[in-house]
Short mmCIF file of C-alpha atoms and ligand atoms in Angstrom, two decimals:
data_model
loop_
_atom_site.label_atom_id
_atom_site.label_comp_id
_atom_site.label_asym_id
_atom_site.label_seq_id
_atom_site.Cartn_x
_atom_site.Cartn_y
_atom_site.Cartn_z
CA MET K 162 11.96 9.87 -4.49
CA PRO K 163 11.09 6.17 -3.94
CA MET K 164 11.88 4.58 -0.59
CA ARG K 165 15.32 2.98 -0.90
CA VAL K 166 15.43 -0.46 0.70
CA ALA K 167 18.60 -2.50 1.26
CA LEU K 168 17.38 -6.10 1.49
CA GLY K 169 19.71 -8.65 3.06
CA VAL K 170 18.90 -12.24 2.17
CA GLY K 171 20.19 -14.90 4.58
CA GLY K 172 20.78 -18.58 3.88
CA GLY K 173 17.65 -20.53 4.65
CA ILE K 174 14.90 -22.31 2.79
CA ALA K 175 12.76 -19.15 3.16
CA ALA K 176 15.23 -17.31 0.88
CA TYR K 177 12.93 -18.06 -2.06
CA LYS K 178 10.22 -15.99 -0.32
CA ALA K 179 12.56 -12.99 -0.47
CA ALA K 180 11.82 -12.87 -4.21
CA GLU K 181 8.13 -12.33 -3.40
CA LEU K 182 9.15 -9.72 -0.86
CA VAL K 183 11.08 -7.84 -3.56
CA ARG K 184 7.96 -7.82 -5.74
CA ALA K 185 5.78 -6.57 -2.90
CA LEU K 186 8.25 -3.81 -2.06
CA THR K 187 8.71 -2.66 -5.64
CA SER K 188 4.95 -2.72 -6.27
CA GLY K 189 4.67 -0.51 -3.17
CA GLY K 190 6.96 1.99 -4.91
CA ALA K 191 10.27 1.07 -3.22
CA ALA K 192 13.65 0.73 -4.96
CA VAL K 193 15.39 -2.41 -3.68
CA GLN K 194 19.11 -3.26 -3.51
CA VAL K 195 19.61 -6.95 -2.68
CA VAL K 196 22.60 -8.15 -0.67
CA MET K 197 23.04 -11.94 -0.39
CA THR K 198 25.14 -13.98 2.01
CA ASP K 199 27.20 -16.89 0.66
CA SER K 200 24.77 -19.44 2.03
CA ALA K 201 21.73 -17.57 0.62
CA GLN K 202 23.23 -18.13 -2.83
CA ARG K 203 22.94 -21.87 -2.26
CA PHE K 204 19.16 -21.54 -1.99
CA ILE K 205 18.40 -18.96 -4.71
CA THR K 206 20.56 -17.38 -7.41
CA PRO K 207 21.53 -13.69 -7.51
CA LEU K 208 20.18 -13.66 -11.07
CA THR K 209 16.61 -14.01 -9.79
CA PHE K 210 16.95 -10.86 -7.68
CA ALA K 211 18.84 -9.00 -10.40
CA ALA K 212 15.95 -9.71 -12.77
CA LEU K 213 13.35 -8.57 -10.24
CA THR K 214 15.13 -5.38 -9.14
CA GLY K 215 16.92 -4.44 -12.36
CA ARG K 216 20.10 -4.01 -10.28
CA LYS K 217 23.29 -5.94 -9.72
CA VAL K 218 23.04 -8.03 -6.55
CA ILE K 219 25.82 -7.61 -3.97
CA THR K 220 27.23 -11.02 -3.08
CA SER K 221 30.65 -10.34 -1.60
CA LEU K 222 32.60 -7.81 0.47
CA PHE K 223 35.33 -7.50 -2.16
CA SER K 224 35.27 -7.40 -5.94
CA SER K 225 35.98 -10.69 -7.59
CA ALA K 226 39.56 -11.33 -8.82
CA GLY K 227 40.32 -9.31 -11.91
CA ASP K 228 38.16 -6.34 -10.95
CA GLU K 229 40.28 -3.21 -10.96
CA ASP K 230 38.14 -1.01 -8.77
CA THR K 231 39.29 -2.55 -5.48
CA LEU K 232 39.28 0.66 -3.38
CA SER K 233 35.69 1.57 -4.24
CA SER K 234 34.57 -2.03 -3.80
CA SER K 235 36.17 -2.16 -0.34
CA ILE K 236 34.04 0.79 0.82
CA GLU K 237 30.89 -0.29 -1.00
CA HIS K 238 29.17 -1.22 2.29
CA ILE K 239 29.56 2.40 3.46
CA ARG K 240 28.00 3.70 0.25
CA VAL K 241 25.10 1.24 0.48
CA ALA K 242 24.60 2.16 4.15
CA GLN K 243 24.45 5.87 3.31
CA GLU K 244 22.25 5.57 0.24
CA HIS K 245 19.41 3.49 1.73
CA ASP K 246 16.51 4.50 3.96
CA ILE K 247 15.92 1.16 5.62
CA LEU K 248 17.73 -2.17 6.05
CA VAL K 249 15.55 -5.28 5.87
CA VAL K 250 16.89 -8.78 6.47
CA ALA K 251 14.64 -11.62 5.32
CA PRO K 252 15.16 -14.41 6.08
CA ALA K 253 17.19 -13.48 9.16
CA THR K 254 18.83 -16.76 10.17
CA ALA K 255 19.85 -17.61 13.76
CA ASP K 256 23.48 -17.12 12.70
CA LEU K 257 22.85 -13.66 11.19
CA MET K 258 20.95 -12.55 14.27
CA ALA K 259 23.81 -13.72 16.47
CA GLN K 260 26.34 -11.84 14.33
CA PHE K 261 24.23 -8.66 14.36
CA SER K 262 23.72 -8.95 18.10
CA HIS K 263 27.48 -9.32 18.76
CA GLY K 264 28.68 -6.83 16.18
CA LEU K 265 30.60 -9.30 14.00
CA ALA K 266 31.43 -8.10 10.51
CA ARG K 267 32.43 -11.09 8.43
CA ASP K 268 30.76 -10.45 5.11
CA PHE K 269 28.99 -7.68 3.21
CA LEU K 270 25.67 -8.00 5.01
CA THR K 271 27.03 -8.04 8.56
CA THR K 272 29.42 -5.18 7.70
CA LEU K 273 26.56 -3.21 6.17
CA TYR K 274 24.53 -3.80 9.34
CA LEU K 275 27.26 -2.17 11.45
CA ALA K 276 27.66 0.77 9.07
CA PHE K 277 23.91 1.39 8.78
CA THR K 278 22.33 4.05 11.01
CA GLY K 279 18.70 3.95 9.82
CA PRO K 280 15.78 1.70 10.78
CA VAL K 281 16.30 -2.09 10.64
CA VAL K 282 13.59 -4.70 10.07
CA LEU K 283 14.39 -8.38 10.68
CA ALA K 284 12.21 -11.30 9.59
CA PRO K 285 13.59 -14.39 11.36
CA ALA K 286 13.15 -17.86 9.84
CA MET K 287 14.56 -21.06 11.30
CA ASN K 288 13.80 -24.42 12.88
CA THR K 289 11.48 -24.20 15.92
CA ASN K 290 14.12 -25.35 18.43
CA MET K 291 16.66 -22.89 17.04
CA TRP K 292 14.11 -20.09 17.32
CA LEU K 293 13.12 -21.04 20.87
CA HIS K 294 16.75 -21.55 22.00
CA PRO K 295 17.69 -19.08 24.77
CA ALA K 296 20.69 -17.89 22.70
CA THR K 297 18.43 -16.85 19.80
CA GLN K 298 15.82 -15.37 22.13
CA ASP K 299 18.54 -13.37 23.94
CA ASN K 300 19.90 -12.10 20.61
CA CYS K 301 16.39 -11.16 19.62
CA LYS K 302 15.96 -9.13 22.82
CA VAL K 303 19.27 -7.33 22.23
CA LEU K 304 18.25 -6.47 18.67
CA GLU K 305 14.81 -5.26 19.80
CA SER K 306 16.43 -3.14 22.52
CA ARG K 307 18.34 -1.35 19.70
CA GLY K 308 14.97 -0.33 18.26
CA HIS K 309 15.01 -2.88 15.43
CA ILE K 310 11.65 -4.24 14.29
CA ILE K 311 11.34 -8.02 14.49
CA VAL K 312 8.58 -9.35 12.25
CA SER K 313 7.86 -12.49 14.26
CA PRO K 314 7.93 -15.83 12.51
CA GLY K 315 4.63 -17.66 12.12
CA ASP K 316 3.56 -21.08 13.37
CA GLY K 317 3.17 -24.03 11.03
CA PRO K 318 4.89 -26.93 9.27
CA LEU K 319 8.57 -26.21 8.60
CA ALA K 320 10.88 -27.52 5.86
CA CYS K 321 12.67 -29.65 8.49
CA GLY K 322 9.44 -31.55 9.20
CA MET K 323 8.73 -29.94 12.56
CA VAL K 324 5.54 -28.03 13.27
CA GLY K 325 5.84 -24.88 15.37
CA PRO K 326 7.09 -21.30 15.31
CA GLY K 327 9.90 -20.52 12.88
CA ARG K 328 8.27 -19.95 9.47
CA MET K 329 9.23 -16.58 8.03
CA ALA K 330 6.32 -14.10 8.08
CA GLU K 331 4.51 -13.73 4.75
CA PRO K 332 6.30 -11.40 2.30
CA MET K 333 3.22 -9.15 2.11
CA GLN K 334 3.23 -8.71 5.87
CA ILE K 335 6.94 -7.83 5.89
CA ALA K 336 6.46 -5.42 2.98
CA GLU K 337 3.68 -3.63 4.86
CA VAL K 338 5.89 -3.15 7.90
CA VAL K 339 8.67 -1.79 5.70
CA LEU K 340 6.52 0.49 3.54
CA SER K 341 4.67 1.94 6.51
CA HIS K 342 8.04 2.83 8.00
CA ASN K 343 8.74 5.30 5.24
CA ALA K 344 8.09 8.16 7.61
CA SER K 345 10.68 10.37 5.97
CA LYS K 346 8.82 10.73 2.67
CA LYS K 347 7.03 14.11 2.82
CA ASP K 348 6.35 14.63 -0.86
CA LEU K 349 2.76 15.76 -0.21
CA ASP K 350 3.81 18.57 2.09
CA GLY K 351 1.73 21.68 1.29
CA GLU K 352 -1.05 19.71 -0.45
CA THR K 353 -4.65 19.40 0.77
CA LEU K 354 -6.23 16.11 -0.26
CA LEU K 355 -10.00 15.91 -0.34
CA LEU K 356 -10.83 12.21 -0.17
CA THR K 357 -14.06 10.26 -0.11
CA ALA K 358 -14.34 6.71 1.23
CA GLY K 359 -16.84 4.05 2.16
CA PRO K 360 -20.39 3.50 0.97
CA THR K 361 -23.37 5.81 1.09
CA ARG K 362 -26.72 4.80 2.56
CA GLU K 363 -29.92 5.88 0.88
CA ALA K 364 -32.90 5.68 3.22
CA LEU K 365 -36.03 3.76 2.22
CA ASP K 366 -37.73 4.57 5.50
CA PRO K 367 -36.39 5.28 9.03
CA VAL K 368 -35.13 1.67 9.44
CA ARG K 369 -34.08 0.52 5.96
CA PHE K 370 -31.60 1.70 3.36
CA ILE K 371 -29.90 0.86 0.03
CA SER K 372 -26.11 0.55 0.23
CA ASN K 373 -23.17 -1.55 -1.02
CA HIS K 374 -20.24 -3.62 0.27
CA SER K 375 -17.63 -0.85 0.56
CA SER K 376 -15.75 -1.08 3.86
CA GLY K 377 -13.78 2.15 3.41
CA LYS K 378 -10.44 0.26 3.56
CA MET K 379 -9.17 1.57 0.21
CA GLY K 380 -10.07 5.19 0.95
CA TYR K 381 -8.78 5.06 4.52
CA ALA K 382 -5.48 3.56 3.31
CA LEU K 383 -5.15 6.48 0.89
CA ALA K 384 -5.97 8.98 3.65
CA ALA K 385 -3.44 7.44 6.06
CA ALA K 386 -0.70 7.31 3.40
CA ALA K 387 -1.33 10.91 2.28
CA ALA K 388 -1.27 12.20 5.88
CA ARG K 389 1.98 10.29 6.54
CA ARG K 390 3.44 11.90 3.45
CA GLY K 391 2.75 15.39 4.75
CA ALA K 392 -0.63 16.31 3.22
CA ARG K 393 -3.50 17.92 5.05
CA VAL K 394 -6.27 15.35 4.51
CA ILE K 395 -10.02 15.98 4.61
CA LEU K 396 -11.73 12.59 4.52
CA VAL K 397 -15.43 12.62 3.72
CA SER K 398 -16.50 9.21 4.90
CA GLY K 399 -19.66 7.19 4.52
CA PRO K 400 -20.61 4.85 7.39
CA VAL K 401 -17.71 2.42 8.02
CA LYS K 402 -16.31 0.53 11.00
CA LEU K 403 -12.72 1.77 10.71
CA PRO K 404 -10.91 4.00 13.21
CA PRO K 405 -10.01 7.42 11.75
CA PRO K 406 -6.39 7.47 10.47
CA ASP K 407 -3.95 9.60 12.49
CA GLY K 408 -3.80 13.26 11.55
CA VAL K 409 -6.82 13.17 9.22
CA GLN K 410 -9.82 15.50 9.42
CA ILE K 411 -12.95 13.34 9.16
CA VAL K 412 -16.35 14.51 7.92
CA GLN K 413 -18.96 11.81 8.52
CA VAL K 414 -21.85 11.55 6.06
CA GLU K 415 -24.55 8.99 5.25
CA SER K 416 -26.18 9.71 1.90
CA ALA K 417 -24.92 10.72 -1.54
CA ALA K 418 -26.57 14.12 -1.09
CA GLN K 419 -24.70 14.66 2.19
CA MET K 420 -21.44 13.50 0.58
CA ARG K 421 -21.94 15.98 -2.26
CA ALA K 422 -22.59 18.85 0.16
CA ALA K 423 -19.50 18.00 2.27
CA VAL K 424 -17.26 17.67 -0.79
CA LEU K 425 -18.40 20.98 -2.27
CA GLN K 426 -17.95 22.70 1.10
CA HIS K 427 -14.26 21.66 1.19
CA LEU K 428 -13.53 21.94 -2.53
CA ASP K 429 -11.89 25.39 -2.33
CA ALA K 430 -9.35 24.23 0.27
CA SER K 431 -8.24 21.21 -1.78
CA THR K 432 -5.42 20.78 -4.28
CA ILE K 433 -6.03 17.09 -5.05
CA ILE K 434 -9.36 15.23 -4.97
CA ILE K 435 -9.65 11.43 -4.80
CA LYS K 436 -13.10 9.86 -4.98
CA SER K 437 -12.76 6.29 -3.78
CA ALA K 438 -16.23 6.20 -2.16
CA ALA K 439 -18.80 3.79 -3.52
CA VAL K 440 -21.66 6.24 -3.94
CA ALA K 441 -25.15 4.82 -4.46
CA ASP K 442 -26.36 5.61 -7.97
CA TYR K 443 -30.08 5.67 -7.06
CA HIS K 444 -32.14 6.78 -4.10
CA LEU K 445 -35.71 7.19 -2.97
CA GLU K 446 -36.40 10.90 -3.29
CA ASN K 447 -38.75 11.41 -0.36
CA PRO K 448 -38.49 8.41 1.95
CA PRO K 449 -41.48 7.98 4.28
CA LYS K 450 -41.03 9.30 7.81
CA GLN K 451 -42.65 6.18 9.31
CA LYS K 452 -41.55 2.54 8.98
CA VAL K 453 -43.14 0.89 5.92
CA LYS K 454 -45.40 -1.96 7.13
CA LYS K 455 -45.39 -5.37 5.48
CA THR K 456 -48.88 -5.39 4.01
CA ALA K 457 -48.74 -5.73 0.21
CA ALA K 458 -47.59 -8.99 -1.47
CA ARG K 459 -45.18 -7.03 -3.65
CA LEU K 460 -43.43 -3.73 -3.15
CA SER K 461 -41.91 -1.61 -5.94
CA LEU K 462 -39.51 1.20 -5.39
CA ASP K 463 -39.47 4.24 -7.63
CA LEU K 464 -35.81 5.30 -7.47
CA THR K 465 -34.22 8.37 -9.00
CA PRO K 466 -30.50 8.98 -9.72
CA THR K 467 -28.33 10.45 -6.96
CA PRO K 468 -26.18 13.49 -7.82
CA ASP K 469 -23.08 12.41 -9.77
CA ILE K 470 -20.50 14.05 -7.50
CA LEU K 471 -17.50 13.06 -9.62
CA ALA K 472 -19.03 14.55 -12.77
CA GLU K 473 -19.81 17.79 -10.91
CA LEU K 474 -16.23 17.94 -9.60
CA GLY K 475 -15.02 17.41 -13.16
CA ARG K 476 -16.84 20.61 -14.11
CA LYS K 477 -15.67 22.59 -11.07
CA LYS K 478 -12.15 21.27 -10.47
CA GLY K 479 -10.22 24.24 -11.94
CA GLY K 480 -6.49 23.47 -11.65
CA ARG K 481 -6.95 20.65 -9.15
CA LEU K 482 -5.98 17.06 -9.86
CA LEU K 483 -9.13 14.89 -9.92
CA ILE K 484 -8.88 11.13 -9.40
CA GLY K 485 -11.95 8.92 -9.74
CA PHE K 486 -12.39 5.20 -9.17
CA ALA K 487 -14.19 2.67 -11.34
CA ALA K 488 -15.60 -0.45 -9.67
CA GLU K 489 -16.32 -2.91 -12.46
CA THR K 490 -17.16 -6.57 -13.02
CA SER K 491 -15.99 -6.61 -16.70
CA ASN K 492 -14.35 -4.33 -19.32
CA MET K 493 -12.59 -2.59 -16.47
CA VAL K 494 -9.99 -0.61 -18.42
CA ALA K 495 -12.45 0.54 -21.10
CA GLU K 496 -14.96 1.61 -18.42
CA ALA K 497 -12.26 3.42 -16.45
CA ARG K 498 -11.22 5.27 -19.60
CA ARG K 499 -14.83 6.15 -20.40
CA LYS K 500 -15.34 7.53 -16.86
CA MET K 501 -12.11 9.51 -17.11
CA GLU K 502 -13.29 11.19 -20.34
CA THR K 503 -16.95 11.77 -19.46
CA LYS K 504 -16.23 13.03 -15.92
CA ASN K 505 -13.14 15.06 -16.82
CA CYS K 506 -10.82 13.19 -14.42
CA ASP K 507 -7.02 13.21 -14.62
CA MET K 508 -6.79 9.60 -13.50
CA VAL K 509 -9.26 6.80 -12.89
CA VAL K 510 -8.32 3.84 -10.71
CA GLY K 511 -10.06 0.78 -12.14
CA ASN K 512 -10.64 -2.30 -10.02
CA LEU K 513 -12.60 -5.50 -10.45
CA VAL K 514 -15.07 -6.11 -7.64
CA ASN K 515 -16.12 -9.66 -8.52
CA GLN K 516 -12.80 -11.40 -7.69
CA ALA K 517 -12.29 -13.21 -4.38
CA GLY K 518 -10.01 -11.32 -2.00
CA LEU K 519 -9.96 -8.09 -4.03
CA GLY K 520 -12.07 -4.94 -4.28
CA PHE K 521 -14.83 -4.60 -1.68
CA ASP K 522 -14.03 -5.27 1.98
CA SER K 523 -10.71 -7.02 1.30
CA ASP K 524 -7.27 -6.16 2.61
CA GLU K 525 -5.76 -6.43 -0.87
CA ASN K 526 -6.50 -4.96 -4.24
CA GLU K 527 -5.25 -5.07 -7.82
CA VAL K 528 -5.86 -1.96 -9.90
CA THR K 529 -5.21 -0.36 -13.27
CA LEU K 530 -4.48 3.36 -13.41
CA VAL K 531 -5.83 5.01 -16.54
CA MET K 532 -4.34 8.44 -16.99
CA ARG K 533 -5.08 11.57 -18.99
CA THR K 534 -1.61 11.37 -20.55
CA GLY K 535 -2.71 8.16 -22.29
CA GLU K 536 -0.56 6.05 -19.99
CA THR K 537 -2.02 2.94 -18.35
CA VAL K 538 -0.28 1.40 -15.34
CA GLN K 539 -1.16 -1.95 -13.79
CA LEU K 540 -0.52 -2.33 -10.08
CA PRO K 541 -0.36 -6.04 -9.26
CA ARG K 542 -2.11 -7.60 -6.27
CA ALA K 543 -0.84 -6.01 -3.06
CA SER K 544 -2.15 -4.71 0.25
CA LYS K 545 -4.44 -1.68 0.01
CA ARG K 546 -1.78 0.21 1.94
CA ALA K 547 0.84 -0.57 -0.73
CA ILE K 548 -1.65 0.21 -3.53
CA ALA K 549 -2.45 3.53 -1.84
CA GLU K 550 1.25 4.47 -1.75
CA SER K 551 1.61 3.64 -5.45
CA ILE K 552 -1.49 5.64 -6.41
CA LEU K 553 -0.03 8.66 -4.61
CA ASP K 554 3.35 8.16 -6.33
CA HIS K 555 1.66 7.99 -9.73
CA LEU K 556 -0.59 10.98 -9.21
CA LEU K 557 2.42 13.14 -8.34
CA LYS K 558 4.22 11.95 -11.48
CA LEU K 559 1.07 12.56 -13.49
CA ARG K 560 0.79 16.15 -12.27
CA LEU K 561 4.36 16.82 -13.35
CA ALA K 562 3.67 15.33 -16.77
CA LEU K 563 0.48 17.40 -17.15
CA TYR K 564 2.32 20.61 -16.17
CA ALA K 565 5.12 19.81 -18.57
CA SER K 566 2.71 19.31 -21.46
CA SER K 567 0.53 22.39 -20.74
O1 LIG V 625 -14.11 0.43 0.49
P1 LIG V 625 -13.44 -0.89 0.16
O2 LIG V 625 -14.15 -2.06 0.77
O3 LIG V 625 -11.97 -0.87 0.49
O4 LIG V 625 -13.55 -1.13 -1.41
C1 LIG V 625 -12.88 -0.28 -2.29
C2 LIG V 625 -13.76 0.09 -3.50
C3 LIG V 625 -14.04 -1.15 -4.32
C4 LIG V 625 -15.08 0.71 -3.01
C5 LIG V 625 -12.96 1.17 -4.31
O5 LIG V 625 -11.74 0.61 -4.72
C6 LIG V 625 -13.76 1.65 -5.51
O6 LIG V 625 -13.76 1.07 -6.56
N1 LIG V 625 -14.46 2.81 -5.34
C7 LIG V 625 -15.40 3.36 -6.33
C8 LIG V 625 -16.72 2.63 -6.24
C9 LIG V 625 -17.73 3.16 -7.24
O7 LIG V 625 -18.73 3.72 -6.84
O8 LIG V 625 -17.41 3.03 -8.48
P2 LIG V 625 -18.33 3.50 -9.74
O9 LIG V 625 -17.66 2.92 -10.93
O10 LIG V 625 -19.76 3.13 -9.49
O11 LIG V 625 -18.24 5.08 -9.71
C10 LIG V 625 -17.26 5.78 -10.46
C11 LIG V 625 -16.79 7.01 -9.72
O12 LIG V 625 -17.86 7.93 -9.59
C12 LIG V 625 -16.26 6.75 -8.32
O13 LIG V 625 -15.13 7.56 -8.10
C13 LIG V 625 -17.42 7.21 -7.43
O14 LIG V 625 -16.93 7.73 -6.18
C14 LIG V 625 -18.04 8.32 -8.26
N2 LIG V 625 -19.49 8.52 -8.08
C15 LIG V 625 -20.38 7.53 -8.37
C16 LIG V 625 -21.74 7.76 -8.26
C17 LIG V 625 -22.17 9.04 -7.82
N3 LIG V 625 -23.46 9.28 -7.68
N4 LIG V 625 -21.28 9.99 -7.55
C18 LIG V 625 -19.96 9.76 -7.67
O15 LIG V 625 -19.14 10.65 -7.41
#
């Protein structure tokens, strides 16, 4: 089941950024119910959020005149409180924070806040002096002492002309905090994920190697998300500079040959395999044991192909779900589809690696999922953490579809 987010939008110039937040949350797999205060509706229309979420936006505590269903509308805040996993308020104005802090219930959002028992994330946005005022800071401390997460506002030029703290945090940053809080989702309980991440290094001599720009961020995000969602995770990792994700069994390797051996050793234990590693395609078969000296004017390398681990897994996967990646600089979807067919994968995650801020060594990615069912799903630009969550959502759906059709 997707994470169910109740998003309260307060009245401030940053309300327009809440639309971006909705996109980031939904692309991370969340279902979002928007609740707007009266003043928020002066900055952005409910229609914008209705279009983005596909749901009616809640704008008032009571049904408008003429609505017959007055009893159910008067307890709507209780239903919304019960049916959502997390309450997010962005922008959280000084006034809203004061009302939350003092337990006032004057409209739908403040009433929902009191009725809600789950985790609360607040993204304050206001003028610098209002933010720094002792009243706001005291309210903030009270709200933090209740265990609420405050996503601190950033520093910079504000709509009022001042420069200083008060700008609402970026929607992507808020979305990450929210999505990573989905601790209750355990839909990978009982699964063992065999994951590969990072680059491989193919030795040319004891001091030199061939490698690529993979940082391991995509694979580690998948490992962390899968472990959070209840899976046992075996992460076969090439050399990267990332700390091991919590609760993940790490197997460190260097070369493609070592990665192959580690993957085959753990194949039997796995139920799902994801190959996000950037494996070198060629290597020097017998690298010299001593450092190669710079003597000749030119040096040629006679490289031979490394083992194609994904293709071998495609032959040996049995009933396991096999997900490959395709790192491309053009024809991404066609290449991903070709790799899916030739390597017998169930899904291939295609990404372009020649776009600034995406692919290798970036915090964000934009991918297309090409699936055995014929379906193609585009996941728009989002953090690798959010992309990882969506890939896991889609692979679970894919497995159901494959079972149903077999
Ligand atoms: O690590 P990051 O910095 O976060 O970057 C993420 C990423 C760009 C590395 C990742 O998103 C990605 O695209 N990983 C796959 C990189 C790759 O090697 O793509 P490919 O199209 O060359 O290979 C296709 C598939 O075959 C991959 O699943 C790869 O793991 C696998 N392969 C490739 C060669 C080989 N000898 N054995 C393999 O198993």
